[in-house]
CSV table of C-alpha atoms in Angstrom, one decimal:
chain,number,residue,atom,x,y,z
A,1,UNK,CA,-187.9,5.4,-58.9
A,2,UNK,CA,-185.3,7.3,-57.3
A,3,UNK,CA,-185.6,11.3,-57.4
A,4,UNK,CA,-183.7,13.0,-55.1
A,5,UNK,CA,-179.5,12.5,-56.1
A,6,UNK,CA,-177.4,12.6,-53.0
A,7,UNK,CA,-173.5,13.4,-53.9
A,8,UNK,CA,-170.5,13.1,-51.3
A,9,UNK,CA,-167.6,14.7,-52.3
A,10,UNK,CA,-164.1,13.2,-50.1
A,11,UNK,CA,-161.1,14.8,-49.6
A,12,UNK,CA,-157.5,13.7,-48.0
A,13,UNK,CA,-154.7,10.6,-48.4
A,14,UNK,CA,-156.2,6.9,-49.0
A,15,UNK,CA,-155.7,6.4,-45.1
A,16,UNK,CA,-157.5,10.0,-44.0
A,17,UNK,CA,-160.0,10.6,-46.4
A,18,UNK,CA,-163.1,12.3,-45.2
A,19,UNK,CA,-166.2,14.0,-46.5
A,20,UNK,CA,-165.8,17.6,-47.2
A,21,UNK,CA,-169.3,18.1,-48.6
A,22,UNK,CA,-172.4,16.6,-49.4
A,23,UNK,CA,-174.7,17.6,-52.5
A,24,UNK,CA,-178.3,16.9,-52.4
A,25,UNK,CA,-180.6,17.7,-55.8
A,26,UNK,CA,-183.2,16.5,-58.0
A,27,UNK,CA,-182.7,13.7,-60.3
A,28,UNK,CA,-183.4,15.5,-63.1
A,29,UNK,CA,-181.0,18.3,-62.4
A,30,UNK,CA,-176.9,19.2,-62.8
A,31,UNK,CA,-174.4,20.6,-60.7
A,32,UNK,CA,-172.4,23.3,-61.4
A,33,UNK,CA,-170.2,24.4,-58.2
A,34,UNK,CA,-167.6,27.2,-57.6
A,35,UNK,CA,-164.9,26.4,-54.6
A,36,UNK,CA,-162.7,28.6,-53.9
A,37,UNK,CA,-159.1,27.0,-52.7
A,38,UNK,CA,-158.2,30.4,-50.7
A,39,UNK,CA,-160.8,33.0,-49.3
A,40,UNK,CA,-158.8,36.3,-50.4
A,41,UNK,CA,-161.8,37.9,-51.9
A,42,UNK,CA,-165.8,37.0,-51.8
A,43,UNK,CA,-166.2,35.6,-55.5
A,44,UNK,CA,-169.1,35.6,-57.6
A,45,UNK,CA,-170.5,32.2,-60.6
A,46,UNK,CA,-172.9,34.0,-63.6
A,47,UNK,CA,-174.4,30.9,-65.5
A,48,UNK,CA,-176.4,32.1,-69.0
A,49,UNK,CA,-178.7,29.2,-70.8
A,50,UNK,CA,-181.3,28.5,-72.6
A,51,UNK,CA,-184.7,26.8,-71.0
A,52,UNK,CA,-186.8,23.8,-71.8
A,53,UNK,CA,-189.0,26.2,-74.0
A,54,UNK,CA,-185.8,28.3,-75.5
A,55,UNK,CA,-186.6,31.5,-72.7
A,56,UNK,CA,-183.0,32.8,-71.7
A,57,UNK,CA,-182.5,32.8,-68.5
A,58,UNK,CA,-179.8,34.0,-66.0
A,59,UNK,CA,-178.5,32.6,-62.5
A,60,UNK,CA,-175.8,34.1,-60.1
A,61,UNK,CA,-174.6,33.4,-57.0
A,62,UNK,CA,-171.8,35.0,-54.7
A,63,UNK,CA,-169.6,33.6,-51.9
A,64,UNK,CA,-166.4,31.2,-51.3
A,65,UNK,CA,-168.5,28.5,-53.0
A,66,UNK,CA,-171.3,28.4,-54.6
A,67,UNK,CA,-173.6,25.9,-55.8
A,68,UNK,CA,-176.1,26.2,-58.9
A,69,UNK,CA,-178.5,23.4,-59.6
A,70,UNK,CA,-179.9,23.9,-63.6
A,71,UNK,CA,-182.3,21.5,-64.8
A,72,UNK,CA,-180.9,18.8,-67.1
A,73,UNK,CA,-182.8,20.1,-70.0
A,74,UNK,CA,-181.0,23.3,-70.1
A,75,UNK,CA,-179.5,24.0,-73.1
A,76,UNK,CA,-176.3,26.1,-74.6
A,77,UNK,CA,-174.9,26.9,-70.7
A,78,UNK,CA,-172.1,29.7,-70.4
A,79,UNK,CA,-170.6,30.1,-67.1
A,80,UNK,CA,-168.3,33.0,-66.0
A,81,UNK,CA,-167.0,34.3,-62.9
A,82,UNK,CA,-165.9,37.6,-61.4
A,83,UNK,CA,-164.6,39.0,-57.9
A,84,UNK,CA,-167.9,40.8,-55.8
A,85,UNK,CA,-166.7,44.6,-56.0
A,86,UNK,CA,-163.9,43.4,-58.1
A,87,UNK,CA,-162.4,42.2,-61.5
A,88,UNK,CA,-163.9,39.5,-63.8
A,89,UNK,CA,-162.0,36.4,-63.8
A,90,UNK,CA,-159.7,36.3,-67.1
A,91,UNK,CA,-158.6,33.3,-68.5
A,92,UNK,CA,-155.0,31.1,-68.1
A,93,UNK,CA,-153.4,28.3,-70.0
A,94,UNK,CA,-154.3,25.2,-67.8
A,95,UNK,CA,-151.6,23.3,-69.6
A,96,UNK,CA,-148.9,25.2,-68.2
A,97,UNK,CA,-147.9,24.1,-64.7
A,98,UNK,CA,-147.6,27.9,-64.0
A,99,UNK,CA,-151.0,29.3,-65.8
A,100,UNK,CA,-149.8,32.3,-67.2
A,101,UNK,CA,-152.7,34.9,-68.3
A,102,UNK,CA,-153.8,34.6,-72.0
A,103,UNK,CA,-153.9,37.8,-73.9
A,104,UNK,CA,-155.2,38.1,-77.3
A,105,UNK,CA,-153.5,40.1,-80.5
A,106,UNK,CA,-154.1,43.5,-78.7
A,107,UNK,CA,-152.7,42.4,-74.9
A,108,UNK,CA,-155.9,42.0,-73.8
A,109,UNK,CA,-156.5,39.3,-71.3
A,110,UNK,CA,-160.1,37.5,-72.6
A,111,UNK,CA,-162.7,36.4,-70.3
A,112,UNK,CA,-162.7,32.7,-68.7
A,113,UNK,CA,-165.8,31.4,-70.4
A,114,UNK,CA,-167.6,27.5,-70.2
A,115,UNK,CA,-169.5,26.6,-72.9
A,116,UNK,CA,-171.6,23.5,-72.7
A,117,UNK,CA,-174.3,22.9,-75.4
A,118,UNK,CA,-176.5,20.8,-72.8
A,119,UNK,CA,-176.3,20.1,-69.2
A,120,UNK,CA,-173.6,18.4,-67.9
A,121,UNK,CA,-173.6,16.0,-65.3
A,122,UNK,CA,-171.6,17.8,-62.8
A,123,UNK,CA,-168.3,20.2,-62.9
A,124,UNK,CA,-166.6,22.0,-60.1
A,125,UNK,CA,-164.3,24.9,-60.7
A,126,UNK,CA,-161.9,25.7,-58.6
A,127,UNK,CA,-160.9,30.0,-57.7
A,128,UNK,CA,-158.0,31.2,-56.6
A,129,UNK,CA,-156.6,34.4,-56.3
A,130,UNK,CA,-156.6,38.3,-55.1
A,131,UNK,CA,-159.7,40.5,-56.2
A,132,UNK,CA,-157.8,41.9,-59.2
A,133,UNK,CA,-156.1,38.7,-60.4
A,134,UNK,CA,-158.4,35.7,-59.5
A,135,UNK,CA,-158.3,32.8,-61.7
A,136,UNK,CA,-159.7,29.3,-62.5
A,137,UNK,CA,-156.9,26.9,-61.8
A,138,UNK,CA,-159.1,23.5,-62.1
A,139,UNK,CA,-162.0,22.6,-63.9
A,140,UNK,CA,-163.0,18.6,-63.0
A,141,UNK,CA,-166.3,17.0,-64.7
A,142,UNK,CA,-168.0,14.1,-64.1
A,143,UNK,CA,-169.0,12.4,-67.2
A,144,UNK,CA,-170.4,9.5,-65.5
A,145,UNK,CA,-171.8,8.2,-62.0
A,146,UNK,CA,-168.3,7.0,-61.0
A,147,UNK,CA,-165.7,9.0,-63.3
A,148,UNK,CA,-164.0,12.7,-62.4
A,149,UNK,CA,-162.1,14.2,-65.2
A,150,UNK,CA,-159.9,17.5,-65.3
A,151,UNK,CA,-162.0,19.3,-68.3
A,152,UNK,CA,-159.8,20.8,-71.1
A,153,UNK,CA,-162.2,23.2,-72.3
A,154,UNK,CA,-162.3,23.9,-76.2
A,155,UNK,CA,-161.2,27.2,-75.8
A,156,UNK,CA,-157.8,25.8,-75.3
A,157,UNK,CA,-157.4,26.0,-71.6
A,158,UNK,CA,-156.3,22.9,-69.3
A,159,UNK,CA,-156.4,21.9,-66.1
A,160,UNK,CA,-153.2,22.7,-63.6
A,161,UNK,CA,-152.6,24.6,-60.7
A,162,UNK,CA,-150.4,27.8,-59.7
A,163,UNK,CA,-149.8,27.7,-56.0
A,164,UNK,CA,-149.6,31.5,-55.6
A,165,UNK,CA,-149.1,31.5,-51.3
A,166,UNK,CA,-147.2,33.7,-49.4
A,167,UNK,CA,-145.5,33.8,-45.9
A,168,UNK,CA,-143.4,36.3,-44.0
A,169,UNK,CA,-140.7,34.4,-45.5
A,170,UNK,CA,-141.0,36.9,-48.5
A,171,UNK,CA,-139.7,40.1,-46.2
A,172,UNK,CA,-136.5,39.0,-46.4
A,173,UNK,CA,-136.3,38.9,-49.9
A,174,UNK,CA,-135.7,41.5,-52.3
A,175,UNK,CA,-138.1,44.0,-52.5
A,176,UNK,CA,-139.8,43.4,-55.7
A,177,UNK,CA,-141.3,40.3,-54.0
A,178,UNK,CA,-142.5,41.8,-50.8
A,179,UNK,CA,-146.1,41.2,-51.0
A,180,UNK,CA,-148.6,43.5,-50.9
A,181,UNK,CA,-150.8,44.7,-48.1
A,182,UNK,CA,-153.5,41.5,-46.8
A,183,UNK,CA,-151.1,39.1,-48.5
A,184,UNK,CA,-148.8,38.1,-46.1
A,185,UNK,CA,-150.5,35.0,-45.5
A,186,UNK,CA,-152.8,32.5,-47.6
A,187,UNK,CA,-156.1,31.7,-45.6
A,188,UNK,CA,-156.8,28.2,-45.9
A,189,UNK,CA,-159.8,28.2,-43.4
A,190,UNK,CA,-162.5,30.5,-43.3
A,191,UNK,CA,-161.8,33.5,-41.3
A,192,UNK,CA,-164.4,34.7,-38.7
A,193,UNK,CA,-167.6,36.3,-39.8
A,194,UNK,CA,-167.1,38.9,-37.0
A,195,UNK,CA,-163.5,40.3,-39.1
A,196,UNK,CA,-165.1,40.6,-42.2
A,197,UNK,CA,-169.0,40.3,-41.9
A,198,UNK,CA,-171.0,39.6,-45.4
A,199,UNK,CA,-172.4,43.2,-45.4
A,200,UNK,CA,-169.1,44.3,-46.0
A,201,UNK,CA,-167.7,42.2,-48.4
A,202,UNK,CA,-171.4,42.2,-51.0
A,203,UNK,CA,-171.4,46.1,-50.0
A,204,UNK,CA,-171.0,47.9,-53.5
A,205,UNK,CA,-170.1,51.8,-52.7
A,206,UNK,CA,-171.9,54.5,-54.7
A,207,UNK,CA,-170.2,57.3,-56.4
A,208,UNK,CA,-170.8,59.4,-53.2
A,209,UNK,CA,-169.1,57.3,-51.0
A,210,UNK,CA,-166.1,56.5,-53.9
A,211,UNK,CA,-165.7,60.1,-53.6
A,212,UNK,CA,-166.0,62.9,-50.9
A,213,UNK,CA,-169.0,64.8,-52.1
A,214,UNK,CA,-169.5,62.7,-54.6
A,215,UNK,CA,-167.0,64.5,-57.0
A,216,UNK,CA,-165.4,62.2,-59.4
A,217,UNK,CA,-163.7,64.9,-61.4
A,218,UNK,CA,-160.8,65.6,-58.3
A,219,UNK,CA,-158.9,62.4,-57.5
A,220,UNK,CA,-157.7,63.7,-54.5
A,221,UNK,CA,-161.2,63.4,-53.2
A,222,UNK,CA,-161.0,59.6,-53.9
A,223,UNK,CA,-162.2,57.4,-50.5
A,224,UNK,CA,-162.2,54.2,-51.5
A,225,UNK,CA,-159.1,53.0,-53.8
A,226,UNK,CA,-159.9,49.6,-54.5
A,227,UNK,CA,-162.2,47.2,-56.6
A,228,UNK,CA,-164.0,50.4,-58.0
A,229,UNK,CA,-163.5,52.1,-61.3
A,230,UNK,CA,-160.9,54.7,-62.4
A,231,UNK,CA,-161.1,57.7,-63.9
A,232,UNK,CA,-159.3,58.8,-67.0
A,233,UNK,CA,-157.2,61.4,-64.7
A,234,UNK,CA,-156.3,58.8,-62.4
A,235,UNK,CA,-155.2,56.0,-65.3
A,236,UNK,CA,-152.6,58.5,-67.1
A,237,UNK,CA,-151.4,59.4,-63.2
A,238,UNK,CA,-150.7,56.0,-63.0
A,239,UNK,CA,-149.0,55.7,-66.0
A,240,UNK,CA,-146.9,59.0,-65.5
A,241,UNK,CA,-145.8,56.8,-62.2
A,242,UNK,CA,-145.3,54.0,-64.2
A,243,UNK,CA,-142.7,55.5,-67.0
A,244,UNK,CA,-141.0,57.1,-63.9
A,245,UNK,CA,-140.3,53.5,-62.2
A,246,UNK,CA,-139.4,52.5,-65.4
A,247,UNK,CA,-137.1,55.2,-65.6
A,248,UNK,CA,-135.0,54.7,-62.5
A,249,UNK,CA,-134.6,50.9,-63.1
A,250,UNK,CA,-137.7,50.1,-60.4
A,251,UNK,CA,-139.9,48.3,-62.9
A,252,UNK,CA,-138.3,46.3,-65.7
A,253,UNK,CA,-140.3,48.4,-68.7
A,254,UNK,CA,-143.2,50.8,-69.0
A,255,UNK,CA,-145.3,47.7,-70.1
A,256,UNK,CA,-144.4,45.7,-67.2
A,257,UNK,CA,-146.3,45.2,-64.1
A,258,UNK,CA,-146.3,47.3,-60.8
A,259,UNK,CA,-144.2,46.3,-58.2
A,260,UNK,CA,-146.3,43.8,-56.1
A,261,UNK,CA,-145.7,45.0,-53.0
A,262,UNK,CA,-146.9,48.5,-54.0
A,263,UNK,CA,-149.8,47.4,-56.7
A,264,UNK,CA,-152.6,47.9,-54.6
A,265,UNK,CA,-151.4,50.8,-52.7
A,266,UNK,CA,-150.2,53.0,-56.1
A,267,UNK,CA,-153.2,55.1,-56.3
A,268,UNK,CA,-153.2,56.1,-52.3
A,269,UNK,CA,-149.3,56.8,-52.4
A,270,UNK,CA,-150.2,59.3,-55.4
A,271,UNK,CA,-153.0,60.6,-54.1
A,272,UNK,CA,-150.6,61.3,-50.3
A,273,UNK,CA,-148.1,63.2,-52.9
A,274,UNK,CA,-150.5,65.2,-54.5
A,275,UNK,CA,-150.0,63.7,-57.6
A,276,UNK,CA,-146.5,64.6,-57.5
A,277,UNK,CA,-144.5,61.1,-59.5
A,278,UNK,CA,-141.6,62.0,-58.2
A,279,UNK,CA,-142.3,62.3,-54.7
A,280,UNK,CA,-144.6,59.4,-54.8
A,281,UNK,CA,-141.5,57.3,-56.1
A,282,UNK,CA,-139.2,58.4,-53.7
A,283,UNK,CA,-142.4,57.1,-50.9
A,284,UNK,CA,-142.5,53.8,-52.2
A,285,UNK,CA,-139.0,53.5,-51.9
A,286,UNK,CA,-139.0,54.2,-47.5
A,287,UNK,CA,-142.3,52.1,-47.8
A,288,UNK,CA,-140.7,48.8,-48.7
A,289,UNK,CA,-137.7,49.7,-46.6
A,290,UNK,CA,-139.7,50.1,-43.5
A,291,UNK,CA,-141.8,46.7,-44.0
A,292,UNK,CA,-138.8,44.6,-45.0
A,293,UNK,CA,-137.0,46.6,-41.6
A,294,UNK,CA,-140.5,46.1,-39.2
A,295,UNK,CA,-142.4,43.0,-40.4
A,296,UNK,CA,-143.7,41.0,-39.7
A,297,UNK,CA,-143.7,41.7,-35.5
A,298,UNK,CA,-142.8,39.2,-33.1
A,299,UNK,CA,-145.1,38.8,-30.1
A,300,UNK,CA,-142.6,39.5,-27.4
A,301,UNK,CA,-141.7,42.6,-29.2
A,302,UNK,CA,-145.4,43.7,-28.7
A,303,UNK,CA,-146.6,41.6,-25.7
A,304,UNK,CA,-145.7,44.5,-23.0
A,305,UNK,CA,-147.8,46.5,-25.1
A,306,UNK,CA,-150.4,43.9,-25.2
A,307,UNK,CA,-150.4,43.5,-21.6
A,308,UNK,CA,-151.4,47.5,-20.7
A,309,UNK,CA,-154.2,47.0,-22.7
A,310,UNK,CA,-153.2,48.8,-25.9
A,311,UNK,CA,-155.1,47.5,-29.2
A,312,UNK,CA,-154.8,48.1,-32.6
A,313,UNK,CA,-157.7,47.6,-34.7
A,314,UNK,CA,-157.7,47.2,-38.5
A,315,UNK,CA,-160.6,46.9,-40.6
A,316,UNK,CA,-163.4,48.5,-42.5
A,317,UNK,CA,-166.5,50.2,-41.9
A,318,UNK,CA,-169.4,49.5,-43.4
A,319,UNK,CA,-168.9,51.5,-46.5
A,320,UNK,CA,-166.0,49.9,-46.8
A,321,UNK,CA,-163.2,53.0,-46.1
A,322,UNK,CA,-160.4,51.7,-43.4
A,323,UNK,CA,-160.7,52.4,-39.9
């Protein structure tokens, strides 16, 4: 008998399909697979279950996508998924074309959590997303050797898809859609390992290089703004901000969400002003004036610049900070 399983997974139109991947695995084993449909932010599958013999055991993996092979006799399988330095993946309702976030009786948004009492067959997920607002916008299953099915898991979530892509197109908008910094453009293809090498991107900072000197108790000391925790100074800073915008008509309420354009960057603006609201309100404000004026660039504004030899060179180091 047959014990190696050999899966081709096609992609494309009935007259240009092709085969995007091919899955090799025992037999006697199931596939549970995280693809990510945009490459944003390095993402990371957690899969909990029980063993032949009842021994708990745990499984994680990290990248665009990710492949876990359990053994069919695994038993009571929970699968969850977060962003590598990053949020965990909360949940959306599937059945609505625009999957809008779930929140529970308090406003809180619940964890996106697969249960399966045994092994299934095969399931792909599918990630999309920033670091701080991925999401599972597909969840297929193959319940047989032939059949694909969008899973409607029983916590109430259904399959659909939120195309969340952006383009320069959005500078000449109003402002409140200006996106924010590294989101000017949705990445379908893998970008080059020499932009953004792996060591980077898995690198998880400790609280002496979050801070300077390691002091957490002074936000201005704060080096690296993003995907790490914050401190209690630094959350009622940002809600001081917050009732400000409110105030002067930027934001629609004090329970609404930060501009987008500025969502990322609120904590560095406050930390510029000294932690000075009104000042870093009044910043935001020539911020989004000056991108919506600059950007995006054309070439032959820059290419006589380009030709001298000047560069400009955006990225991180390898702890992470800008340089």
């Amino acid at each position: 008998s047959c014990t190696q399983h050999i899966q081709y997974f096609l992609r494309g139109p009935p007259l240009h399909s092709w085969v995007a991947q091919v899955d090799e695995r025992q037999s006697t084993e199931g596939l549970l697979e995280m693809v990510s449909r945009d490459f944003h932010c390095m993402r990371k599958m957690s899969v909990a279950y029980s063993d032949e013999h009842g021994v708990d055991q745990q499984w994680t993996g990290s990248g665009y996508n990710v492949k876990c092979h359990l053994p069919m006799s695994a038993r009571d399988i929970e699968v969850t998924f977060s962003v590598v330095g990053g949020r965990n993946v909360c949940r959306v309702d599937r059945r609505d074309p625009q999957l809008p976030w779930i929140e529970d009786a308090n406003g809180q948004r619940p964890l996106e959590c697969f249960f399966y009492a045994r092994c299934p067959q095969c399931v792909q997920f599918d990630i999309r997303g920033p670091s701080l607002h991925a999401y599972v916008s597909r969840v297929q299953e193959q319940h047989d050797i032939t059949t694909f099915t969008d899973t409607i898991p029983t916590s109430g979530s259904c399959a659909g898809l939120r195309q969340r892509a952006d383009s320069p197109n959005l500078f000449a908008v109003a402002p409140d859609e200006v996106p924010g910094i590294g989101g000017i453009i949705d990445l379908q293809e893998l970008h080059s390992e020499y932009l953004l090498p792996a060591e980077v991107i898995l690198f998880e900072p400790t609280q002496d290089e979050i801070f300077h000197r390691g002091d957490a108790t002074n936000p201005s000391c704060r080096q690296i703004f993003l995907n790490t925790p914050l401190s209690m100074a630094e959350n009622t800073a940002l809600g001081e901000l917050h009732a400000l915008l409110a105030k002067r008509g930027m934001v629609g309420s004090e329970t609404s969400a930060f501009p987008r354009y500025m969502e990322s960057q609120a904590l560095r603006i406050l930390q510029a002003c000294k932690f000075n609201t009104s000042k870093a309100v009044d910043m935001m404000k020539i911020s989004v004036k000056e991108r919506v004026r600059r950007l995006p660039i054309a070439e032959e504004d820059v290419l006589s610049d380009l030709n001298q030899g000047f560069i400009y060179w955006h990225g991180r180091d390898r702890k992470c900070r800008p340089c």
